[in-house]
Each structure stands twice: as structure tokens, then as C-alpha cells.
mmCIF file of C-alpha atoms in Angstrom:
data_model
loop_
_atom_site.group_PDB
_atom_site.id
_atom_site.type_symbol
_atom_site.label_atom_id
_atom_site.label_comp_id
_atom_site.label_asym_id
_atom_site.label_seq_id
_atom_site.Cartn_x
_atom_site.Cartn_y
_atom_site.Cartn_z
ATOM 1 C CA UNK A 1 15.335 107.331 84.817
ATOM 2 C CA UNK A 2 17.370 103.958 85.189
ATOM 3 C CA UNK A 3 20.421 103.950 86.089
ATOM 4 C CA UNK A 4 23.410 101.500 83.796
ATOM 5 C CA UNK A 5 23.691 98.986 85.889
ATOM 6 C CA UNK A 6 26.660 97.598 83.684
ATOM 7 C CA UNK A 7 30.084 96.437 85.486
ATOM 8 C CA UNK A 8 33.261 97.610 84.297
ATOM 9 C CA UNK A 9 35.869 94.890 83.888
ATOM 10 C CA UNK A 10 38.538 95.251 86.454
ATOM 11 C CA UNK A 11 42.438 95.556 85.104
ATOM 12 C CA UNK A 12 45.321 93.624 86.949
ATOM 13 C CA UNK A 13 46.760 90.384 87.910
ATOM 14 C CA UNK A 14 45.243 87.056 89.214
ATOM 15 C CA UNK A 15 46.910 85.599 91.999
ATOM 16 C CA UNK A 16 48.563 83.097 89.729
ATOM 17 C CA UNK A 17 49.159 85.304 87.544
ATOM 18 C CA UNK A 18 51.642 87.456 90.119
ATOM 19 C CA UNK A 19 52.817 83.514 91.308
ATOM 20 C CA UNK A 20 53.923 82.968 87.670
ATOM 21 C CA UNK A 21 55.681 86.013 87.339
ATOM 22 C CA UNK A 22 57.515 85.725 90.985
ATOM 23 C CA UNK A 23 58.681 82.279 89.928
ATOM 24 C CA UNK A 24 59.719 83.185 86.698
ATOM 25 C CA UNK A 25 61.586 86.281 87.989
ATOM 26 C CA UNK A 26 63.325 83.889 90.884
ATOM 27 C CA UNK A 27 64.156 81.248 87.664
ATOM 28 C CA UNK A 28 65.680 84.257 85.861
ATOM 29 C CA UNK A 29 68.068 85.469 89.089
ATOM 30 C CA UNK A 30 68.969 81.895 90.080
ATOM 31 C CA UNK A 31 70.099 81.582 86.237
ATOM 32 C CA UNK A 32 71.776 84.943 85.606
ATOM 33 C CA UNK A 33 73.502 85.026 89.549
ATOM 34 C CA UNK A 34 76.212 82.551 88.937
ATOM 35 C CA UNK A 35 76.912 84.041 85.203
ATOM 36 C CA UNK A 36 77.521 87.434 86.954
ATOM 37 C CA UNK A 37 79.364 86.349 90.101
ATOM 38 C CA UNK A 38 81.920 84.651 87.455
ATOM 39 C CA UNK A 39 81.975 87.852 85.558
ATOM 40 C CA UNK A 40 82.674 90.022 88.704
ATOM 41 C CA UNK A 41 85.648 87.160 89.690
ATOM 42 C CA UNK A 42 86.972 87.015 86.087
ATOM 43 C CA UNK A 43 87.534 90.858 86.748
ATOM 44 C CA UNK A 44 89.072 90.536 89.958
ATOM 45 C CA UNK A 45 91.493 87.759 88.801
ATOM 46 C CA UNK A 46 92.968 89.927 85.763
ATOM 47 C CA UNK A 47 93.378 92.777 88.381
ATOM 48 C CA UNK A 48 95.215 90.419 90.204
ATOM 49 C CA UNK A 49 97.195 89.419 86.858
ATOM 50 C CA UNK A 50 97.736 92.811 86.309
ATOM 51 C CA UNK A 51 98.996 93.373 89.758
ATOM 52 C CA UNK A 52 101.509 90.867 89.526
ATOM 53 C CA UNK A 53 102.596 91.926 85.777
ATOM 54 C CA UNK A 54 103.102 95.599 87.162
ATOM 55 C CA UNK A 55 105.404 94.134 89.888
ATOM 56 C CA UNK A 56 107.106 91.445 87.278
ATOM 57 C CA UNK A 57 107.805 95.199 85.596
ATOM 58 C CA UNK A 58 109.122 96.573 88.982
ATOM 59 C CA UNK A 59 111.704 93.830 89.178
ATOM 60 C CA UNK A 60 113.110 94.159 85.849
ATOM 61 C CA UNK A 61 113.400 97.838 86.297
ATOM 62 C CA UNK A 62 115.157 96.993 89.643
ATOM 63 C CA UNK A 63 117.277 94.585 88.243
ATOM 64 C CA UNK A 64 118.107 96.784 85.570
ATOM 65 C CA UNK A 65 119.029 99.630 87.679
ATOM 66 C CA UNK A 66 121.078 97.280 90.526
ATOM 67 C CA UNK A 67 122.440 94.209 88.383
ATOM 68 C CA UNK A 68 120.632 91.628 90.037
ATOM 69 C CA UNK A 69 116.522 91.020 91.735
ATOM 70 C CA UNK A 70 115.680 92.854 95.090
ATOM 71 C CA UNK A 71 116.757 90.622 97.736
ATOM 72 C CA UNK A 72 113.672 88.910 99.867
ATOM 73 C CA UNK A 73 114.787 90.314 102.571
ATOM 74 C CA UNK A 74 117.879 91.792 104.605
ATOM 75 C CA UNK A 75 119.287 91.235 107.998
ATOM 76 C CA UNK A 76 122.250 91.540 109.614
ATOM 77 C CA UNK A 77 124.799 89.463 110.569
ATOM 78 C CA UNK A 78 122.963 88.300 113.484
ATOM 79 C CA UNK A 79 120.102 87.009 111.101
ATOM 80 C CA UNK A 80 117.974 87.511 113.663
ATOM 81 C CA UNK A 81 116.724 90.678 113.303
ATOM 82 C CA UNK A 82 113.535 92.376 111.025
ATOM 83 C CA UNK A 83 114.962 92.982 107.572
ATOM 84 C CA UNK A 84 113.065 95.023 104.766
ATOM 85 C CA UNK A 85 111.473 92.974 102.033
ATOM 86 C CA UNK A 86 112.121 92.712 98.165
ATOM 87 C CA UNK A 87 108.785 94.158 98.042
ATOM 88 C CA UNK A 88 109.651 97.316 99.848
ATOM 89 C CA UNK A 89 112.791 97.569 97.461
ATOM 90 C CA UNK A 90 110.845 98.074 94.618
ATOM 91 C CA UNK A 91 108.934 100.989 95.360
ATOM 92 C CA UNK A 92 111.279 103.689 93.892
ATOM 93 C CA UNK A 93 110.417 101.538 90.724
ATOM 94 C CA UNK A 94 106.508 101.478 91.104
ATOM 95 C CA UNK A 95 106.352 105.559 91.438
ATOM 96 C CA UNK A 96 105.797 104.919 95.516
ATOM 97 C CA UNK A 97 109.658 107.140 96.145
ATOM 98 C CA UNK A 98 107.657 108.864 98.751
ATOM 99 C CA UNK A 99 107.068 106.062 100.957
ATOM 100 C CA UNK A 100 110.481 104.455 100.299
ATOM 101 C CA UNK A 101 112.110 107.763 101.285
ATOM 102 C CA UNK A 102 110.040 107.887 104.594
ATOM 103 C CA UNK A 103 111.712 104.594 105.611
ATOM 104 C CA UNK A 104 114.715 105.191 108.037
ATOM 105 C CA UNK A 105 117.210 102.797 106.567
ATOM 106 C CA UNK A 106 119.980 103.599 109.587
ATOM 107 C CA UNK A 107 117.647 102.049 112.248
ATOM 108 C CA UNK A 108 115.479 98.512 111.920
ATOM 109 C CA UNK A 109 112.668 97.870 110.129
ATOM 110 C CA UNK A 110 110.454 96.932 113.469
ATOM 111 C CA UNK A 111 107.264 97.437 115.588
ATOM 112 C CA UNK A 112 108.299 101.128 115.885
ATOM 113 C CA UNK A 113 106.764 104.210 115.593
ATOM 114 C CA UNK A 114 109.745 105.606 113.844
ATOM 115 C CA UNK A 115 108.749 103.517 110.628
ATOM 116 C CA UNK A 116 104.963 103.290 111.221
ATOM 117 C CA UNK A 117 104.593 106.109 107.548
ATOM 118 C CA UNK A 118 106.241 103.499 105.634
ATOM 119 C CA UNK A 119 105.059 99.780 107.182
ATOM 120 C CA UNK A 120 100.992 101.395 107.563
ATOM 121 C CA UNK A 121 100.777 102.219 104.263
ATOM 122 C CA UNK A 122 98.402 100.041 101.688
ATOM 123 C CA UNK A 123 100.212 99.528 98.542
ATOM 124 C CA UNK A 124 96.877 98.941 96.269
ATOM 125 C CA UNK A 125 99.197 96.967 93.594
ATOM 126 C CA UNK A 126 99.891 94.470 96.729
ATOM 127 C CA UNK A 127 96.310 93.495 96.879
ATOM 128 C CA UNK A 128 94.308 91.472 95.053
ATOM 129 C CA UNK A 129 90.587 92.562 94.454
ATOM 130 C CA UNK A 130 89.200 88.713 95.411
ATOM 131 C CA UNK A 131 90.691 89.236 98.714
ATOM 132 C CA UNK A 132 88.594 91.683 99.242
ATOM 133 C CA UNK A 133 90.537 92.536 102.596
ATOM 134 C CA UNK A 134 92.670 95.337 103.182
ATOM 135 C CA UNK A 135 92.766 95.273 107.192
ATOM 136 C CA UNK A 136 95.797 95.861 108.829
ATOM 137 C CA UNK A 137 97.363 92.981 110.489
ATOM 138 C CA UNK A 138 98.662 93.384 113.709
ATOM 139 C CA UNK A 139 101.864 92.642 114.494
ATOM 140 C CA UNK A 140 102.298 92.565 118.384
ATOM 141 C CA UNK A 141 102.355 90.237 121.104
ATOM 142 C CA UNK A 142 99.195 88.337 121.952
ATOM 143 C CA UNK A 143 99.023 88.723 125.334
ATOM 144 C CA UNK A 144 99.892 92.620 125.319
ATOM 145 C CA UNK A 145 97.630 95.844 125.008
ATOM 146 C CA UNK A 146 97.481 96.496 121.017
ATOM 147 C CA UNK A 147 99.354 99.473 119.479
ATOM 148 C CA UNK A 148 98.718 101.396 116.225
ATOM 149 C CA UNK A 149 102.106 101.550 115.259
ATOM 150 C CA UNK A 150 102.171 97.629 115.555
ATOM 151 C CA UNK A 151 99.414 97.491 112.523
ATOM 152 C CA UNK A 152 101.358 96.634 108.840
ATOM 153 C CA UNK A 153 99.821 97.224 105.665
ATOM 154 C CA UNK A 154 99.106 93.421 103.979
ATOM 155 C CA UNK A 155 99.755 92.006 100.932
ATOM 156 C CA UNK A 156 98.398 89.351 98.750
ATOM 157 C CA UNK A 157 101.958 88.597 97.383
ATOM 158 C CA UNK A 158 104.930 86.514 98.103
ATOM 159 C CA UNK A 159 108.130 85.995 96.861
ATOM 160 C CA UNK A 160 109.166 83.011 95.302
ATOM 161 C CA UNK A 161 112.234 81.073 97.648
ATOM 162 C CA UNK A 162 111.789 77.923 96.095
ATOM 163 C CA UNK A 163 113.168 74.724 98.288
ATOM 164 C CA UNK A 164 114.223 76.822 101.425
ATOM 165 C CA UNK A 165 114.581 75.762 105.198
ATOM 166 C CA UNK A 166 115.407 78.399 107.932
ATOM 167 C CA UNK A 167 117.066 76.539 110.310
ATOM 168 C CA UNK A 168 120.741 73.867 109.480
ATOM 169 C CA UNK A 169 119.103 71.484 111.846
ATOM 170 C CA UNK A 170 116.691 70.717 114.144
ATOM 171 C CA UNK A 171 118.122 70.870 117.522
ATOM 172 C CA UNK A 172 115.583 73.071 119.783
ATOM 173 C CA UNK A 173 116.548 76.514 120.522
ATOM 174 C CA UNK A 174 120.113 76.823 119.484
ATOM 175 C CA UNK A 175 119.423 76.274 116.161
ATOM 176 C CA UNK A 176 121.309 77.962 113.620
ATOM 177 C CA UNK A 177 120.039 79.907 110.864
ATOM 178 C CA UNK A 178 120.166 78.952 107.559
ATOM 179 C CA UNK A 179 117.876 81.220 105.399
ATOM 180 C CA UNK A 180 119.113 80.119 101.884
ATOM 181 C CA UNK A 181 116.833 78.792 99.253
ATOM 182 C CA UNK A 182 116.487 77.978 95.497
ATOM 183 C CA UNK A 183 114.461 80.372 94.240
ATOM 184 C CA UNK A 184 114.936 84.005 93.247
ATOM 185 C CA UNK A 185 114.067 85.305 96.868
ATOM 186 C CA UNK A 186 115.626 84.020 100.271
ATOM 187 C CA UNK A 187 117.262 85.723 103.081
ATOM 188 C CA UNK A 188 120.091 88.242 101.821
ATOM 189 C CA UNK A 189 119.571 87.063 97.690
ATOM 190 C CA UNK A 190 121.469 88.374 95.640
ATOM 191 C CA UNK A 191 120.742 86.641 92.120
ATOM 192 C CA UNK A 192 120.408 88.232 88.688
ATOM 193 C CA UNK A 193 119.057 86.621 85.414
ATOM 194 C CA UNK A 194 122.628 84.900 85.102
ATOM 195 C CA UNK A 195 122.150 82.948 88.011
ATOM 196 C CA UNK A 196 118.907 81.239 86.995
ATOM 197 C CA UNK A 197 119.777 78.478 85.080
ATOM 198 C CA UNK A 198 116.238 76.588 84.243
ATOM 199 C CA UNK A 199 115.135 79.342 82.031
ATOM 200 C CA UNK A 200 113.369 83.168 83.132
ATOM 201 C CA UNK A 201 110.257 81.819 81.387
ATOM 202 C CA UNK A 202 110.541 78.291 83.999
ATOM 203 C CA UNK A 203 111.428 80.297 87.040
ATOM 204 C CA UNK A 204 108.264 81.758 89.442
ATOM 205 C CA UNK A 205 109.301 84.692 90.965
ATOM 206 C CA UNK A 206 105.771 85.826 92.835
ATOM 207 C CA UNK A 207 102.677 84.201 93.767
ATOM 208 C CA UNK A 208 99.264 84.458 95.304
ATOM 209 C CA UNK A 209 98.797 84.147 98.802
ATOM 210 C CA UNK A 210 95.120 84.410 100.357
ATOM 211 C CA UNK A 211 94.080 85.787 103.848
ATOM 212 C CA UNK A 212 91.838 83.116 104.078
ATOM 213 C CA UNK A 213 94.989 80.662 104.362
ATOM 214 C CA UNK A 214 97.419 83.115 106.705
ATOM 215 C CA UNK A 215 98.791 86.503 106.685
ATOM 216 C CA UNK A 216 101.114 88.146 104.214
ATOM 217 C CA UNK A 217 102.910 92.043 104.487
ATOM 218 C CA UNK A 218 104.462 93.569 101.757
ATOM 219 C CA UNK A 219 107.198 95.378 104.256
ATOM 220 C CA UNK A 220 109.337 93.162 105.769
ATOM 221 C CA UNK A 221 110.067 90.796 108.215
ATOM 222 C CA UNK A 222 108.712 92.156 111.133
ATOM 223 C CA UNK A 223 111.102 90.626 113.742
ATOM 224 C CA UNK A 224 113.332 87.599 114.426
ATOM 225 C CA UNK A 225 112.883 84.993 112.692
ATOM 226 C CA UNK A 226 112.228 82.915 115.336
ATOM 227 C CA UNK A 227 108.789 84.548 115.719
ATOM 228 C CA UNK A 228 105.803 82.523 114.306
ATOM 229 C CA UNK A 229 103.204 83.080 112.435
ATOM 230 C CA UNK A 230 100.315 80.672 111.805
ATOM 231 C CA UNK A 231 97.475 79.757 109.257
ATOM 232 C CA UNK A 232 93.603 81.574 110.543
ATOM 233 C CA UNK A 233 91.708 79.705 112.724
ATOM 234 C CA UNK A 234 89.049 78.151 110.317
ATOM 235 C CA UNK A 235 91.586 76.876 107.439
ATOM 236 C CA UNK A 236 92.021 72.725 107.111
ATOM 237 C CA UNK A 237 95.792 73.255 108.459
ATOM 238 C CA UNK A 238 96.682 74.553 111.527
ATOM 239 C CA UNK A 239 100.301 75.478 111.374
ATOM 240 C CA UNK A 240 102.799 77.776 112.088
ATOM 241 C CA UNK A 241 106.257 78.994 110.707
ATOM 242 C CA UNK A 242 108.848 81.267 110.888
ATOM 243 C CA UNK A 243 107.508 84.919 110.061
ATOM 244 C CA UNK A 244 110.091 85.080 107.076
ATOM 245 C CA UNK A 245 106.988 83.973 105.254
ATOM 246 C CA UNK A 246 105.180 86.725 105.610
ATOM 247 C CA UNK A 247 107.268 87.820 102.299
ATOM 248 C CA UNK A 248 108.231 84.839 101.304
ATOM 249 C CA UNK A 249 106.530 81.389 99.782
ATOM 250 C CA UNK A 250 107.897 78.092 99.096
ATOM 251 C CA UNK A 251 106.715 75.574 97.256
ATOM 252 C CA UNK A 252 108.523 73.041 99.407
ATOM 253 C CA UNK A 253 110.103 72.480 102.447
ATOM 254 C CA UNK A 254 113.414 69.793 103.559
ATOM 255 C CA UNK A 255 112.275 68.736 106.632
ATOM 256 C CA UNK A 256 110.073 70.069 109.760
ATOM 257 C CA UNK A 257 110.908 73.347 111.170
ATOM 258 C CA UNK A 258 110.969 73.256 114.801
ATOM 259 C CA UNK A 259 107.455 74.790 115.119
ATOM 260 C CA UNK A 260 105.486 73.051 112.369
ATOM 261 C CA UNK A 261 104.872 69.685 110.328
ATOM 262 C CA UNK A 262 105.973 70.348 106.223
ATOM 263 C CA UNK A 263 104.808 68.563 104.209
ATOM 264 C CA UNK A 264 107.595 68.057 101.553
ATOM 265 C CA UNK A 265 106.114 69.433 98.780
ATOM 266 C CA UNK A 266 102.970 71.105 97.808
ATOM 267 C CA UNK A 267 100.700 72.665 95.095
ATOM 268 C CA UNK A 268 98.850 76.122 94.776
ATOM 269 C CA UNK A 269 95.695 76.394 96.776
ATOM 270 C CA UNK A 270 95.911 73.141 97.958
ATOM 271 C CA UNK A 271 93.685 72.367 101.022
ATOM 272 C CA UNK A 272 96.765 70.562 103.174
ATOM 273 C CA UNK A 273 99.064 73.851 102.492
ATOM 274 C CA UNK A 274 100.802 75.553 105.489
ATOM 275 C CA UNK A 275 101.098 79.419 106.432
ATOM 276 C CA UNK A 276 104.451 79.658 104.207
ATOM 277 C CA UNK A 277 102.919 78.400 100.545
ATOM 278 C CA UNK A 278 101.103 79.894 97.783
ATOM 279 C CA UNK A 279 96.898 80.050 97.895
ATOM 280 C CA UNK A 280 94.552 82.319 96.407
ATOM 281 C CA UNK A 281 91.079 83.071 96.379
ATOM 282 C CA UNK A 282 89.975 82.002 93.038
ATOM 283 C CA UNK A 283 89.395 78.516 94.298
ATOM 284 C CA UNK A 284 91.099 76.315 91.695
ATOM 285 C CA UNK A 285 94.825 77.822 91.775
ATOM 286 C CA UNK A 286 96.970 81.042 92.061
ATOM 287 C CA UNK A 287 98.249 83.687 89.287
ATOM 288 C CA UNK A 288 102.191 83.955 89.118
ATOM 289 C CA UNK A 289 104.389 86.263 87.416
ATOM 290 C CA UNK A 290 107.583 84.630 86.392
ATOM 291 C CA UNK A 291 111.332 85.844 86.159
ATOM 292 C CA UNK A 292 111.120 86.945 82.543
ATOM 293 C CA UNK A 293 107.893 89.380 83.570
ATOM 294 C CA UNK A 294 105.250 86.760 81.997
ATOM 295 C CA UNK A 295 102.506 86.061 84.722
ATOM 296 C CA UNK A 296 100.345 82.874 84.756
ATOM 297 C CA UNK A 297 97.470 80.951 86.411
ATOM 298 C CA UNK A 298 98.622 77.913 88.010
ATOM 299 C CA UNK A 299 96.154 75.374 88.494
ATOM 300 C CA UNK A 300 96.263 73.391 92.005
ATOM 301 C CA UNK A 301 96.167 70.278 89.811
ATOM 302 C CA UNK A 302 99.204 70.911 88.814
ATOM 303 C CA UNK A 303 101.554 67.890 89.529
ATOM 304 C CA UNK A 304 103.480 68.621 92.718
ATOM 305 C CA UNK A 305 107.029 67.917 91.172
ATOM 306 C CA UNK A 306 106.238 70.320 88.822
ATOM 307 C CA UNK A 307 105.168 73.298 90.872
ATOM 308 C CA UNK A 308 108.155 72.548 93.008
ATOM 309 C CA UNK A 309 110.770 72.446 89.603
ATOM 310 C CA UNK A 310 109.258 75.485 88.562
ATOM 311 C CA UNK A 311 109.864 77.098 91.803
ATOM 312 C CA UNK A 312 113.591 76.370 91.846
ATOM 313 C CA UNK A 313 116.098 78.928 89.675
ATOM 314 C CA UNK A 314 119.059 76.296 88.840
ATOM 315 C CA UNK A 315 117.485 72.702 89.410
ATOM 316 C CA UNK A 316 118.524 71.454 85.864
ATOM 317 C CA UNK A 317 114.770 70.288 85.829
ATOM 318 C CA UNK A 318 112.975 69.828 82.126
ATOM 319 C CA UNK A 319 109.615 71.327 82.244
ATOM 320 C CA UNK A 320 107.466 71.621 78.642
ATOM 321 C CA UNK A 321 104.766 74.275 78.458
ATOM 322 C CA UNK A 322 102.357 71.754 78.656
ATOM 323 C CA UNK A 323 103.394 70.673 82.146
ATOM 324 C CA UNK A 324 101.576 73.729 83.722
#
């Protein structure tokens, strides 16, 4: 008997076969990468939107309630000591009562463990998804051993204070503080929709500010004013400011403060912005909500008298729709 000496064909891929579908597979991910990447930021940016429109709610009910906005922050007389921020004042109208009641309002908000319930706490509305950083900053001296209690919850938000300087003059270490500004928020505000004169729809009220740029804390101002805080290591800018700024933003500065070169105006995500401006990580701008509640994306194109008109409550400044 003979045997079939017939050879099955064998089933499967060539070697360039398998090359073609390997390239055409990398063609496909390098094509459809980008496309989802700006899906997943166009997600994170209206969280961010939304963020700021549930805290552009928060101040209306606040205002409604007390008259007049949350002030950016209070001090004493002295002005020298930490002061809760308009942030922290809103709570009781974001449904966070329990962490506004755990704050001991007889005794300074400060690196003590007497406050740490209320100043640890991550406020998820105070972040901003493209951040994508939720570590605790910590708040104590450099050259001292680290304490827990020292750690604040950040934030990826800042009040609006407009044109504001800290300091009456630039004399070295007895300067006086100043602390007023033209926006809504500066030191001990007190202004309500009368006061703001350009228009609720023309006035920003909060902005953007990215970790990659410097440090923000939805709290308070940790301690005097005098304190510094700087921009992170690897930004274009290395510069430093008073730690107000940790709540606040300004679009624009008078002069140098003692610690730090400002530049006399500046725009949104800008690369030559200090530690006390407005910067996001969406790469072309920052989201805003404005005193009327409204929230929008402001381009870092946007012409630098503009921005710093818009930041201002009572400038008299003319500003079409167009202009930003």
C-alpha cells in the first residue's frame, strides 16, 4: 500500500504579512491617540467649567444671604496675621456646613493642629481634573522637620483682586500694608453687585490657577503676609510673592513688591506670569466664572489691557463681547 504523499497547505501569516498589519495598527494608534487625548481634556476642561459655575452659584447664594461677596480674606487689625479665605466662606453654601463648622473662628486660621479638620480637607469642586494633582502642600518652614498638621488641602482656584499691591511703598521691612485692590476680592472686601460698576457680565470674579505655575489653597492665608511663596522650580519665571496669593490672583500689579519683579500687566497662561496670576493646564488659556455667575475660557491671546479691564470692578473701561 502507498502511502498519500500529498502536503497540506499551511494556514497563517507571512512575515510581511504580520509587518503590514503591525504598521497599520501603529498608523491607526498614532491617528486615533491625539483625537482621544483631546476628548479626555475636553472633559476635564468642562469639569473645570462646571467647577467654577458651581462656585459662581456659591457666591450668589452668599451674597444673597450676607448683602455683599465673601471677602478674599480676613485679618485683623494688625494685617499681619492668617485670615480665612472667600473660599472657605462659601462652604455653608456648597453643602460642605460640616467642615465650616469644624473651623474654630475664635482662634487663627494657622499651621495648627486645632484647625488641621478644616485646612486638610480636599474640597473636590476646588480642583480641576487637568491638574490632575491633589497633594497636599506643605505649609511649614523649609529648614524645619515637616508636620502633618502643616499640610493644606489645594486648590486650582483664585479669586479675582484685580490691580492690587500689598505693600504703600517700597521701603524694606517697615513697609506698610496696603492690601486693597480693584477687583471683587482683596484683603477685608466687602463689595456687593452695587459696587461693581463695569457691568457683572465684565467683572472676573475666579480664575484658573495651575500647579505647574505655583501653589494655590482654598483655606486661607496661611500666615503673615510677609511670608513668600514662589513659582515650582521648572516654570520659565522664578518668582516669589506675598502668600496672599495663595487665594488670590491679579491680573496686574503697580510696581515691584519687595520680594519679586511684576511685570505690570499680564495675560492667562502666559509663559512670563508670576506665582500671583492666573494659568491653567489647558495650554492656550484659563476658564473664569464672572460676577453675574457666567463662566468663560479666556484665551492667553487675549490683549493684555483687556484681561486687566476685565479684572477691575469700577474702571469705567468699555469692553465689547468680542474683545475676549
Amino acid at each position: 500500500m502507498r502511502l498519500n504523499s500529498k502536503v497540506l497547505p499551511l494556514n497563517g501569516f507571512t512575515l510581511i504579512e504580520m509587518l503590514v498589519v503591525v504598521v497599520i495598527t501603529g498608523l491607526l494608534f498614532a491617528i486615533l491617540l491625539p483625537a482621544v487625548q483631546r476628548a479626555r481634556e475636553a472633559a476635564r476642561r468642562l469639569q473645570c467649567t462646571n467647577n467654577l459655575k458651581q462656585i459662581g452659584v456659591a457666591v450668589q447664594i452668599h451674597q444673597t444671604s450676607h448683602g455683599e461677596f465673601p471677602p478674599g480674606y480676613t485679618v485683623k487689625h494688625d494685617k499681619i496675621t492668617p485670615g480665612w479665605g472667600w473660599a472657605f466662606y462659601l462652604l455653608n453654601s456648597m453643602e460642605q456646613e460640616n467642615i465650616y463648622n469644624a473651623a474654630n473662628l475664635v482662634i487663627p486660621m494657622a499651621l495648627s493642629p486645632f484647625q488641621v479638620t478644616v485646612t486638610r480637607s480636599q474640597i473636590n469642586t476646588y480642583l480641576c481634573p487637568s491638574e490632575n494633582n491633589s497633594e497636599k502642600i506643605n505649609m511649614g518652614f523649609t529648614n524645619k522637620p515637616k508636620k502633618a498638621f502643616e499640610d493644606y488641602a489645594p486648590s486650582q482656584y483664585v479669586g479675582s483682586a484685580g490691580f492690587m499691591q500689598i505693600y504703600k511703598h517700597n521701603k524694606g521691612a517697615a513697609m506698610e500694608i496696603d492690601g486693597s485692590g480693584t477687583g471683587v476680592f482683596y484683603m477685608n472686601s466687602h463689595i456687593g453687585p452695587k459696587d461693581i460698576g463695569d457691568g457683572l457680565s465684565h467683572t472676573l470674579m475666579v480664575g484658573e490657577r495651575s500647579r505647574t505655575v505655583s501653589d494655590a489653597v482654598w483655606a486661607g492665608v496661611f500666615a503673615s503676609v510677609y511670608n513668600r511663596f514662589c513659582t515650582k522650580t521648572k516654570w520659565t519665571v522664578q518668582s516669589c510673592t506675598s502668600s496672599a496669593f495663595m487665594v488670590l490672583g491679579r491680573a496686574s500689579a503697580p510696581f515691584a513688591d519687595y520680594s519679586e519683579d511684576v511685570p505690570t500687566h499680564y495675560t492667562p497662561g502666559a509663559n512670563g506670569i508670576g506665582s500671583d496670576s492666573f494659568s491653567s493646564s489647558h495650554g492656550d488659556g484659563a476658564n473664569f466664572v464672572f460676577a453675574d455667575g457666567s463662566s468663560k475660557f479666556i484665551r492667553s491671546t487675549v490683549q493684555a489691557q483687556v484681561f486687566r479691564s476685565l479684572s477691575s470692578r469700577a474702571g469705567g473701561e468699555v469692553i465689547g463681547a468680542d474683545d475676549f
